XYZ file of C-alpha atoms in Angstrom:
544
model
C 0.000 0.000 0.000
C 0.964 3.874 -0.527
C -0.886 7.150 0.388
C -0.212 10.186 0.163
C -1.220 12.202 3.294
C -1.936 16.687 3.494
C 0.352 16.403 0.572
C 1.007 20.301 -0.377
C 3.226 21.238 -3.252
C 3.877 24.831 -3.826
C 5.425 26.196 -6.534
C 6.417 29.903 -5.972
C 2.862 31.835 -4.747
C 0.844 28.695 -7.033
C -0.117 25.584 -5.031
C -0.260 22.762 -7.187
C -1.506 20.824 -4.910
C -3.374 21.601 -2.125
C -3.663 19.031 1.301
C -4.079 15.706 -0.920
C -4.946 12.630 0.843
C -5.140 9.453 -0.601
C -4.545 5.544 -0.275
C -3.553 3.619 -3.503
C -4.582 -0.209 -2.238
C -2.944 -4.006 -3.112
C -4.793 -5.079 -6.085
C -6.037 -2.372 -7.430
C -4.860 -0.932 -10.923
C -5.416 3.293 -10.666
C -5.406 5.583 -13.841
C -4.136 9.210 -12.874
C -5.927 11.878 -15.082
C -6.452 15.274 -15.360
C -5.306 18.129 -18.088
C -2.237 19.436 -19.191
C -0.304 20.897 -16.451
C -2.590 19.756 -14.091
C 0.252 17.697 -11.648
C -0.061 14.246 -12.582
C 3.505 13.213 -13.333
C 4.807 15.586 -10.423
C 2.639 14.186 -8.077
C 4.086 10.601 -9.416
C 7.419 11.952 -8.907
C 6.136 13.078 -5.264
C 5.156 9.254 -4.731
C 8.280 7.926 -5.987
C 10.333 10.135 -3.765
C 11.870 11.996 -6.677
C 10.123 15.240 -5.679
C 9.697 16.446 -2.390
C 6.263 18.118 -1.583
C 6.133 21.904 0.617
C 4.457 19.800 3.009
C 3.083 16.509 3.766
C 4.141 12.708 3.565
C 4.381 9.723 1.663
C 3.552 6.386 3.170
C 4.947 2.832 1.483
C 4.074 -0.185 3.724
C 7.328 -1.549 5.178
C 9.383 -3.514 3.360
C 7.490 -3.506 -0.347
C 9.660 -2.326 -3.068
C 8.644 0.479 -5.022
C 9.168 0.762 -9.170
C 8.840 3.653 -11.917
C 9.334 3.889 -15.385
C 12.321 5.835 -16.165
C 12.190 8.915 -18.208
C 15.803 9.516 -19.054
C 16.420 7.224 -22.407
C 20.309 8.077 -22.388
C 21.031 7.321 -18.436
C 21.811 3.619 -19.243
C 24.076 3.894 -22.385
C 26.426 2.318 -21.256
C 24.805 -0.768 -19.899
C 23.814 -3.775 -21.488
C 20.027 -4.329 -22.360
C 19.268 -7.207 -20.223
C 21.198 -5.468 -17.229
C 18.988 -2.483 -17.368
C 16.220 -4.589 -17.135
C 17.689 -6.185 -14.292
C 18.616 -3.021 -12.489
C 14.619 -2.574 -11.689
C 15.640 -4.083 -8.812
C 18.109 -2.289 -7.459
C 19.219 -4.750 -4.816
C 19.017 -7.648 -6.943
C 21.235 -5.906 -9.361
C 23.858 -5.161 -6.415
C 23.856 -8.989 -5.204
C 24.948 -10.209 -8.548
C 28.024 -7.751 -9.391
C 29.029 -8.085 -6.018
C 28.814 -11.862 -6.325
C 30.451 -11.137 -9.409
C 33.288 -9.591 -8.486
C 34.244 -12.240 -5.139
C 34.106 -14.921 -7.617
C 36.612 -13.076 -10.392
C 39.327 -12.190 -7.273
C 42.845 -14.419 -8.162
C 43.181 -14.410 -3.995
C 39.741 -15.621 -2.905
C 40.579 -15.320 1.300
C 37.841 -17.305 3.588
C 36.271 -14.192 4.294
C 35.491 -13.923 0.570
C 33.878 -17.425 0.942
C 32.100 -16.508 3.472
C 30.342 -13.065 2.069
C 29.809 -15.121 -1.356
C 27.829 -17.487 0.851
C 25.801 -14.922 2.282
C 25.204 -13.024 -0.846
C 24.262 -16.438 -2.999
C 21.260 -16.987 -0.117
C 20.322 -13.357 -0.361
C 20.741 -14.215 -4.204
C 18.290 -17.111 -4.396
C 15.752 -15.536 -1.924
C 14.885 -12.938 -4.364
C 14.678 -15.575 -7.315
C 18.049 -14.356 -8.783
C 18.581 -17.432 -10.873
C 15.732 -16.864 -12.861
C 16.787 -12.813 -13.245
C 17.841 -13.200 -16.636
C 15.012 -15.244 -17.784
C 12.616 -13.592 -16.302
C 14.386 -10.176 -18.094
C 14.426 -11.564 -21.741
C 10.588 -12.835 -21.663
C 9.426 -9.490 -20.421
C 11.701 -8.057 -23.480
C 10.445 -10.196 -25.854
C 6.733 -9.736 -24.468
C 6.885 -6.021 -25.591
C 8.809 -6.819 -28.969
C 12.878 -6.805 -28.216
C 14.472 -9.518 -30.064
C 16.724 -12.173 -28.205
C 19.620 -11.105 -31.019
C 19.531 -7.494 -28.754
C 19.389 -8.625 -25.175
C 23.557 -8.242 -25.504
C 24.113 -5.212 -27.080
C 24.212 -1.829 -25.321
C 21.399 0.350 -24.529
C 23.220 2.968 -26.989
C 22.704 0.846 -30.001
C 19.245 0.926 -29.245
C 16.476 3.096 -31.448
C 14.273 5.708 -29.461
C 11.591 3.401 -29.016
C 13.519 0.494 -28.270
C 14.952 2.076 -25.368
C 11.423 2.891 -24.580
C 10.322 -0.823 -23.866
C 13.413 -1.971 -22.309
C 12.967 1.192 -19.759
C 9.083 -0.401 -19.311
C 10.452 -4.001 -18.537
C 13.036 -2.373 -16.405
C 9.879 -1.372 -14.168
C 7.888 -3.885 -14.331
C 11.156 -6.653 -13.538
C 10.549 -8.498 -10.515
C 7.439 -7.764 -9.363
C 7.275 -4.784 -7.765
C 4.987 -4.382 -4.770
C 4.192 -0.844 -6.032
C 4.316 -0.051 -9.524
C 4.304 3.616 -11.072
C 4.110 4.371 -14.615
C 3.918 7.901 -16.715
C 2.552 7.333 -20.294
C 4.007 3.495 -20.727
C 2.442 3.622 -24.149
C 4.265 6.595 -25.484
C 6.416 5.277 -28.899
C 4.787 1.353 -28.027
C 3.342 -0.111 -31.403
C -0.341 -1.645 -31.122
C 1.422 -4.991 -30.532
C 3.534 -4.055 -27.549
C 0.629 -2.030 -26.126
C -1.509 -5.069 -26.005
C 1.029 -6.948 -24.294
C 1.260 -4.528 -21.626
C -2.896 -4.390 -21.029
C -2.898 -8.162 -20.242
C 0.515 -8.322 -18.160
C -1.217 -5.370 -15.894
C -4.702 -6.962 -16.223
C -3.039 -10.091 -14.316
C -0.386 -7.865 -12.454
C -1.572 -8.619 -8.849
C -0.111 -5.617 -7.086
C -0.579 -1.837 -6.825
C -0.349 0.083 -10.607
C -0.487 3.587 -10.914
C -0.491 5.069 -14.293
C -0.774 8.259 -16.026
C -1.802 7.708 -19.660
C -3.543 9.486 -22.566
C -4.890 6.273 -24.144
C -8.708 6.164 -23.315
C -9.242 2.624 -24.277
C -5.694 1.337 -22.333
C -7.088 2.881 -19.491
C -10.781 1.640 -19.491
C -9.081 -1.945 -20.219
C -6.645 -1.589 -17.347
C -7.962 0.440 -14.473
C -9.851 -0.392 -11.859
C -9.911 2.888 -9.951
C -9.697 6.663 -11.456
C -7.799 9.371 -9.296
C -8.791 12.626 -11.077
C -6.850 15.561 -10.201
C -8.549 19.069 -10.708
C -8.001 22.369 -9.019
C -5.015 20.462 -6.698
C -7.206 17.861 -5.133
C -7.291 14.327 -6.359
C -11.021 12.729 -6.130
C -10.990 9.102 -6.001
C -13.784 6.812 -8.462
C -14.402 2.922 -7.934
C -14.188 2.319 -12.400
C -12.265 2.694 -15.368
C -11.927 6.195 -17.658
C -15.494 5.584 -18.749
C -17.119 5.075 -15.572
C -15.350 8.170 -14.078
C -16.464 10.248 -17.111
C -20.344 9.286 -16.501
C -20.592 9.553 -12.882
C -18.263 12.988 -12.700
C -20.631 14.161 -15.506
C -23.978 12.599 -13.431
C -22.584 14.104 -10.067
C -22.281 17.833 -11.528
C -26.167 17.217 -13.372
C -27.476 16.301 -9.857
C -25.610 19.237 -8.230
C -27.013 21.473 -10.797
C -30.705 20.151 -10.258
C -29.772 20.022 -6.377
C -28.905 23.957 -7.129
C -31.829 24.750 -8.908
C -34.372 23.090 -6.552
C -32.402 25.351 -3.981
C -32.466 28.590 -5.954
C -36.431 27.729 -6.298
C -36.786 27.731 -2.419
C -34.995 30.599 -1.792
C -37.264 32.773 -4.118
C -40.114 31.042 -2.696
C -38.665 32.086 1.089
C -37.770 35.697 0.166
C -40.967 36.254 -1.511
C -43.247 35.335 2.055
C -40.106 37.211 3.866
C -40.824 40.097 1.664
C -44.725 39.845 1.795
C -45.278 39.453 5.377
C -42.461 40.882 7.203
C -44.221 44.005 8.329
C -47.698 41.739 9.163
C -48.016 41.509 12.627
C -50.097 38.598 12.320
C -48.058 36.930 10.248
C -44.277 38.398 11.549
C -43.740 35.055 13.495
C -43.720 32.687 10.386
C -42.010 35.451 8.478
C -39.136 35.452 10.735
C -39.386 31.719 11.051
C -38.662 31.874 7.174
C -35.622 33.772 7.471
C -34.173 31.184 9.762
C -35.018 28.987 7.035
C -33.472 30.484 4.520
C -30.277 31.455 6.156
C -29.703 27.679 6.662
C -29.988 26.895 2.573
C -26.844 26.445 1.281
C -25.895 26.535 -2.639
C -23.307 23.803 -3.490
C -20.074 25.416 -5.009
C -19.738 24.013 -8.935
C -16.809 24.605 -9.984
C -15.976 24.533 -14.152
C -13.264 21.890 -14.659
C -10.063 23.010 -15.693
C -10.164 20.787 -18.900
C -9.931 22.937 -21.868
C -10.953 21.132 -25.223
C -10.220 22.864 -28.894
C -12.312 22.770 -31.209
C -11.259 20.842 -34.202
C -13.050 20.588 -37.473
C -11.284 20.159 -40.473
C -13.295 21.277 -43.462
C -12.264 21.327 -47.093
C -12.696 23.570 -49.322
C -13.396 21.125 -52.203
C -15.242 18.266 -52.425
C -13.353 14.727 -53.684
C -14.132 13.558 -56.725
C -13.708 9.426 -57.027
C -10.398 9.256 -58.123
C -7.984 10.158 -54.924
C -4.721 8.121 -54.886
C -2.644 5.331 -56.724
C 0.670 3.490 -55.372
C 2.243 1.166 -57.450
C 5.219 -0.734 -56.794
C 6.956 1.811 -54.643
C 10.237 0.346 -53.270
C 12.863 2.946 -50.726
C 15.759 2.046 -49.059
C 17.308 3.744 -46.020
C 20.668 3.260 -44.787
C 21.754 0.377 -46.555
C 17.704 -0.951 -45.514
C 14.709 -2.066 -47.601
C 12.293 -0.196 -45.919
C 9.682 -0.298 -48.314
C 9.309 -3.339 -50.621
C 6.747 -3.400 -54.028
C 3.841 -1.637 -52.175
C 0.891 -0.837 -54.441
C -2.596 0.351 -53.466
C -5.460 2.453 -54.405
C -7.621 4.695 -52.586
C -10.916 5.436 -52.503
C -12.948 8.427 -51.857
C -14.908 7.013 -48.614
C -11.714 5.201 -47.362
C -10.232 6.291 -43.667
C -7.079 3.829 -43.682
C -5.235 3.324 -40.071
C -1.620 1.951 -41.193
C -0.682 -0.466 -38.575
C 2.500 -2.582 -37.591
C 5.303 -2.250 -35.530
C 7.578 -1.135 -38.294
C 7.218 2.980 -37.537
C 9.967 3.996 -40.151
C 7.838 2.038 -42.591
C 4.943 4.235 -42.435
C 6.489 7.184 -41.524
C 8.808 6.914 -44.964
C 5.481 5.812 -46.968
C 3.749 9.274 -45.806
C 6.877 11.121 -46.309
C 6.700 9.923 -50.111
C 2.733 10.827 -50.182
C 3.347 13.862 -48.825
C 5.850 14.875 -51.580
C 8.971 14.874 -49.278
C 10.551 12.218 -49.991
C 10.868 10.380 -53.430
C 10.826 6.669 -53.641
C 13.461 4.687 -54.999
C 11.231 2.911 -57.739
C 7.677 2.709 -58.292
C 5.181 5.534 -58.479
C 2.111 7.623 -56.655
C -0.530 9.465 -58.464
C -3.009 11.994 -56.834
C -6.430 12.554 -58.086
C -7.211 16.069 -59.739
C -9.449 16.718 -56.861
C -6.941 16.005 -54.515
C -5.847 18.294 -52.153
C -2.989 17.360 -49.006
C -2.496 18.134 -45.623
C 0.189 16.729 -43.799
C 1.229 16.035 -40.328
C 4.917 14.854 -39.527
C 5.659 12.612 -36.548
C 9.174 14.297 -36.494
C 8.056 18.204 -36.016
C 12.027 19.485 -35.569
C 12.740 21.327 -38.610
C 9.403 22.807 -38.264
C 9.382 24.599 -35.317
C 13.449 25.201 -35.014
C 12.218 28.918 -36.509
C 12.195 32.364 -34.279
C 8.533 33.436 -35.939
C 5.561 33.584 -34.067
C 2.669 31.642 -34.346
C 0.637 34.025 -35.991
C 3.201 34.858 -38.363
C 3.934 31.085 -38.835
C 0.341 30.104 -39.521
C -0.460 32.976 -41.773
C 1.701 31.076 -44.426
C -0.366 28.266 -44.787
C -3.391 30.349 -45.241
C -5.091 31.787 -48.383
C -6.821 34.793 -46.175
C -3.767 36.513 -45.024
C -5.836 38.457 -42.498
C -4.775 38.484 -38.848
C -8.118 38.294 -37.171
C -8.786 35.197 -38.797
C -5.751 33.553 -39.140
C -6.048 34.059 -34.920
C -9.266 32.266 -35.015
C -7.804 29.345 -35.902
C -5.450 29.731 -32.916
C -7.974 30.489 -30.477
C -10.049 27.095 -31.775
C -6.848 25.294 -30.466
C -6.499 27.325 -27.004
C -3.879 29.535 -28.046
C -5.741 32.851 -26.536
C -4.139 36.523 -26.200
C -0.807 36.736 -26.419
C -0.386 33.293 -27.271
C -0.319 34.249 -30.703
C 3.101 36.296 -30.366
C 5.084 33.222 -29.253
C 8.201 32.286 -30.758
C 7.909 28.508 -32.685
C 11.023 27.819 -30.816
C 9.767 28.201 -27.280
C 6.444 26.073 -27.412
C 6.392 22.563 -25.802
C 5.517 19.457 -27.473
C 1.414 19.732 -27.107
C 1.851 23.256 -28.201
C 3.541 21.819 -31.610
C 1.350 19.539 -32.254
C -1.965 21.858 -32.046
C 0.230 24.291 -34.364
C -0.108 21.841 -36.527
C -3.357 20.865 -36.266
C -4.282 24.501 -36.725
C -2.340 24.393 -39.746
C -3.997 21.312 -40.999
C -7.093 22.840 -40.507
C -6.549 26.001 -42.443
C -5.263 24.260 -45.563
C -8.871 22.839 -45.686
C -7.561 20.222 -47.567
C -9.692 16.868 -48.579
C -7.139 14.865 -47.717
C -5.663 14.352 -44.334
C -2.199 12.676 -43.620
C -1.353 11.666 -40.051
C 1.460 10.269 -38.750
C 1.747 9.609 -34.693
C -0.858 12.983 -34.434
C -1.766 12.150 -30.340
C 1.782 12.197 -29.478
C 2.595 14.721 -26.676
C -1.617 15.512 -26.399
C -3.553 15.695 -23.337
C -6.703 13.502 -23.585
C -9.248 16.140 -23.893
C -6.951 17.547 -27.582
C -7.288 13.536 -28.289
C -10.888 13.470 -28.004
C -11.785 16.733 -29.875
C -9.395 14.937 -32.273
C -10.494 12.000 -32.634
C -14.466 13.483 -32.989
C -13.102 15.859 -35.743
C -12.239 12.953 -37.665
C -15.093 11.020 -37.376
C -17.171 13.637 -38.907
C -14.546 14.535 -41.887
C -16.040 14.035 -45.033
C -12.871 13.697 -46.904
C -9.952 10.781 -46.850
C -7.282 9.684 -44.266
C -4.531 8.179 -44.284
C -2.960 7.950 -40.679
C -1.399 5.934 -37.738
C -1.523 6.254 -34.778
C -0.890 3.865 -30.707
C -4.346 4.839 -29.701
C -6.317 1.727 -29.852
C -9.647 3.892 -29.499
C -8.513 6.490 -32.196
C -7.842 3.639 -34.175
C -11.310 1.912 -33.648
C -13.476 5.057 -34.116
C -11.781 6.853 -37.562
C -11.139 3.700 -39.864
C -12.994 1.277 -41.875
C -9.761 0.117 -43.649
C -6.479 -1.416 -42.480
C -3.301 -1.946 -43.992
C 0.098 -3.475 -42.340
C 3.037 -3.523 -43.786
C 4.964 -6.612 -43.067
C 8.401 -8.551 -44.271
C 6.184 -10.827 -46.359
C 4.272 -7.757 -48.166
C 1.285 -5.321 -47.696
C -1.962 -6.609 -45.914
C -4.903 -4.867 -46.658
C -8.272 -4.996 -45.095
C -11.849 -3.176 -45.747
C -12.598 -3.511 -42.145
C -12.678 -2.190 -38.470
C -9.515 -2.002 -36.266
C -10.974 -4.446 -33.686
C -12.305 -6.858 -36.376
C -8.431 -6.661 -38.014
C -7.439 -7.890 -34.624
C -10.025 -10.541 -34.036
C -8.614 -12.034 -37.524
C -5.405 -12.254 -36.514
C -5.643 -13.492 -33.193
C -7.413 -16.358 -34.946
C -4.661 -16.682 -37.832
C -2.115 -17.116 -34.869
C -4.297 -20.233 -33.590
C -4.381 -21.625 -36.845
C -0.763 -21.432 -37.003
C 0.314 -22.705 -33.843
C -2.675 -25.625 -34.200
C -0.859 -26.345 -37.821
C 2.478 -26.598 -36.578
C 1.658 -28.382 -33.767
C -0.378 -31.071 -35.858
C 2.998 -31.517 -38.018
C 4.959 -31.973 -34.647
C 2.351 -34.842 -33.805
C 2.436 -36.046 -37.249
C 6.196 -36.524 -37.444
């Protein structure tokens, strides 16, 4: 167990959080939520003992071993992969070098022998001989290959580091487990790997996480933080978002049957104050009425833009043909002989755990990159709006946003290139920011504002809810569903996923799979190709 009790963090004059008192229980999975900038990774940090609060404590139940994911992809460089993993338990990790490095001496003395001893029964208490085991199947669980369990974290890709920093935390069963956004830079794959291990994960979770549909599968408790207080709901994501919605409707009807009475009161007070007869029951009603108490409603600090991509010309039936396009990259075949043709209803989610893949194949739609062989051919109608994963070169610029957008736009007026900006929460003087200053939701909406100006017909997304809070996610992920135009996008969000296409294409080793079909119907298939290949090859085992 772990609670936080009258934890107060203040940050100059601004208290972030405000007397917070909570118990995280054994068992019980919580999501942390709230918006941008709201506290939720600080008040992790505050849990983890990373941060210490203005006032108040943290309380672990004696002798359970606390884990969190890592943030800082370059701190084990110099490691090898399946010793980071093993270094999620820190004492573990100490046991075995020590061990180590008795057992390498030339002059092993007799008190050698006997601190060996010790440390090999310390060693096998905490299931030491099955560390590395136990390290490689949670590496291969989220995708990393036995072939890189030796090499060094700094051979590693971004997103490889990524999962071998989430096995790290989830290695040996910690009592208490802590994770901020563990499906950041996961593929669909991974992410599903990591529902069912915390599904059956029999300790205490506590994640942060913008994924909607990894926390309703997940959670079984949501701790919402709003205006520095955390307010605790038995449920997943879903259930919070009905009954916080339900508890404000029955304050406001609560309110209003109030607000009813208290006319009702000052009316009599005012009607028979100054009757003798009647100055008893008048005063009688002022006793009343000082008693009635309005609850205090206050407006959640969640902020949703408003996204709505309209285009400025409708598609006509011809929109896009690929045929045979073929790229390498560094010596790579990323793309192989990949032909397809759109259509003008189609909303296609590119799927896979190869991310260079697709983000190279949007790269060449978009016109940035040129493919090695092959070629793409846009409909007449056609028009493109594109949104990189990798937003450096973008926003490594000293204009300001205004300035910025207004490039993009065919109305060069200020007042409404703003309105864009103020649709995506950039108010006042937002607007006057440098590019090079804004944080990584700021980009993103930038370019989402951008995307929406262009009111292109055709809408290219690669990784879009990266660095967004969930409430930018949803108005998202609604302004796609009603787009009357064509995507073409990828994205980690299961739900995103499941609610914007009816087509899905991988890209695989053994060629392009494409599917007319829902996300969650795609994976129902292949679950059910997977059986049919492990009952096939087990059938030939029998057989032979």
């Amino acid at each position: 167990m772990i609670s936080a009790n009258n934890i107060t963090l203040r940050i100059g004059k601004k208290a972030l959080f405000e007397d917070v008192n909570i118990k995280f229980t054994e068992g019980n999975c919580y999501g942390l939520i709230g918006a941008n900038g709201a506290g939720k990774s600080t008040f992790l940090k505050i849990l983890s003992g990373q941060l210490e609060s203005t006032r108040g404590d943290v309380f672990i139940t004696p002798g359970q071993r606390l884990s969190f994911l890592q943030q800082d992809h370059f701190k084990y460089d110099e490691f090898p992969v399946l010793d980071t993993v093993i270094m999620g338990n820190a004492r573990l990790y100490e046991v075995m070098k020590e061990k180590d490095a008795i057992y390498a001496k030339e002059d092993f003395s007799d008190e050698d022998g006997i601190r060996a001893a010790d440390l090999e029964a310390e060693f096998a208490e905490m299931n030491g001989w099955e560390a590395e085991s136990d390290a490689a199947m949670l590496l291969n669980g989220l995708g990393i290959e036995t072939g890189l369990h030796e090499t060094f974290m700094k051979d590693l890709n971004g997103n490889e580091k990524v999962k071998v920093l989430l096995a790290q935390a989830l290695f040996g069963n910690p009592d208490i487990l802590l994770l901020d956004e563990p499906t950041n830079h996961l593929d669909l794959d991974a992410i599903a790997w990591l529902e069912e291990f915390l599904i059956n994960f029999e300790n205490t979770v506590i994640v942060v996480s913008h994924d909607r549909y990894f926390l309703n599968k997940v959670c079984t408790h949501t701790a919402d933080i709003d205006y520095g207080k955390i307010q605790l709901y038995a449920g997943n994501y879903d259930f919070w978002y009905e009954s916080s919605q339900l508890m404000i409707k029955q304050m406001k009807e609560a309110n209003k049957k109030k607000e009813e009475k208290i006319k009702e009161l000052q009316e009599f007070i005012q009607r028979f104050s100054a009757n003798a007869s009647k100055s008893k029951q008048a005063t009688s009603r002022k006793k009343a009425l000082e008693k009635i108490e309005l609850d205090e409603i206050r407006p959640s600090s969640r902020k949703y833009p408003y996204i709505d991509f309209r285009p400025e010309r409708e598609i006509g039936n011809e929109v896009l043909t690929v045929e045979g396009i073929s790229k390498t990259i560094e010596g790579v075949k990323v793309l192989d002989n990949i032909s397809f043709i759109i259509g003008r209803s189609d909303k296609v989610a590119f799927v896979g755990s190869d991310e260079l893949a697709k983000t190279t194949l949007f790269q060449i739609l978009a016109g940035e990159m040129e493919p090695d062989e092959g070629s793409i051919k846009w409909g007449v109608t056609t028009s493109q709006a594109y949104f990189a994963k990798d937003n450096t070169k973008i926003f490594d610029s000293d204009l300001t946003i205004t300035d910025w957008l207004t490039q993009f736009s065919a109305i060069k007026d200020m007042t409404y290139v703003r309105g864009f900006l103020g649709r995506m929460l950039f108010a006042g003087e937002d607007g006057v920011k440098k590019l090079r200053v804004l944080s990584g939701g700021e980009k993103v909406r930038c370019q989402l504002s951008m995307m929406m100006i262009q009111a292109a017909n055709v809408l290219i997304f690669d990784e879009p809810t990266n660095h967004l809070d969930m409430e930018s996610i949803t108005a998202l992920n609604n302004g796609l569903i009603k787009f009357p135009g064509v995507i073409l996008f990828s994205c980690h969000d299961h739900q995103f996923v499941q609610t914007t296409a009816n087509r899905i294409m991988e890209i695989t080793p053994d060629g392009l799979i494409d599917k007319m079909t829902t996300y969650d119907e795609y994976l129902e298939a292949d679950v059910m190709a997977r059986k049919r290949q492990i009952n096939k090859v087990t059938s030939d085992e029998d057989a032979l």
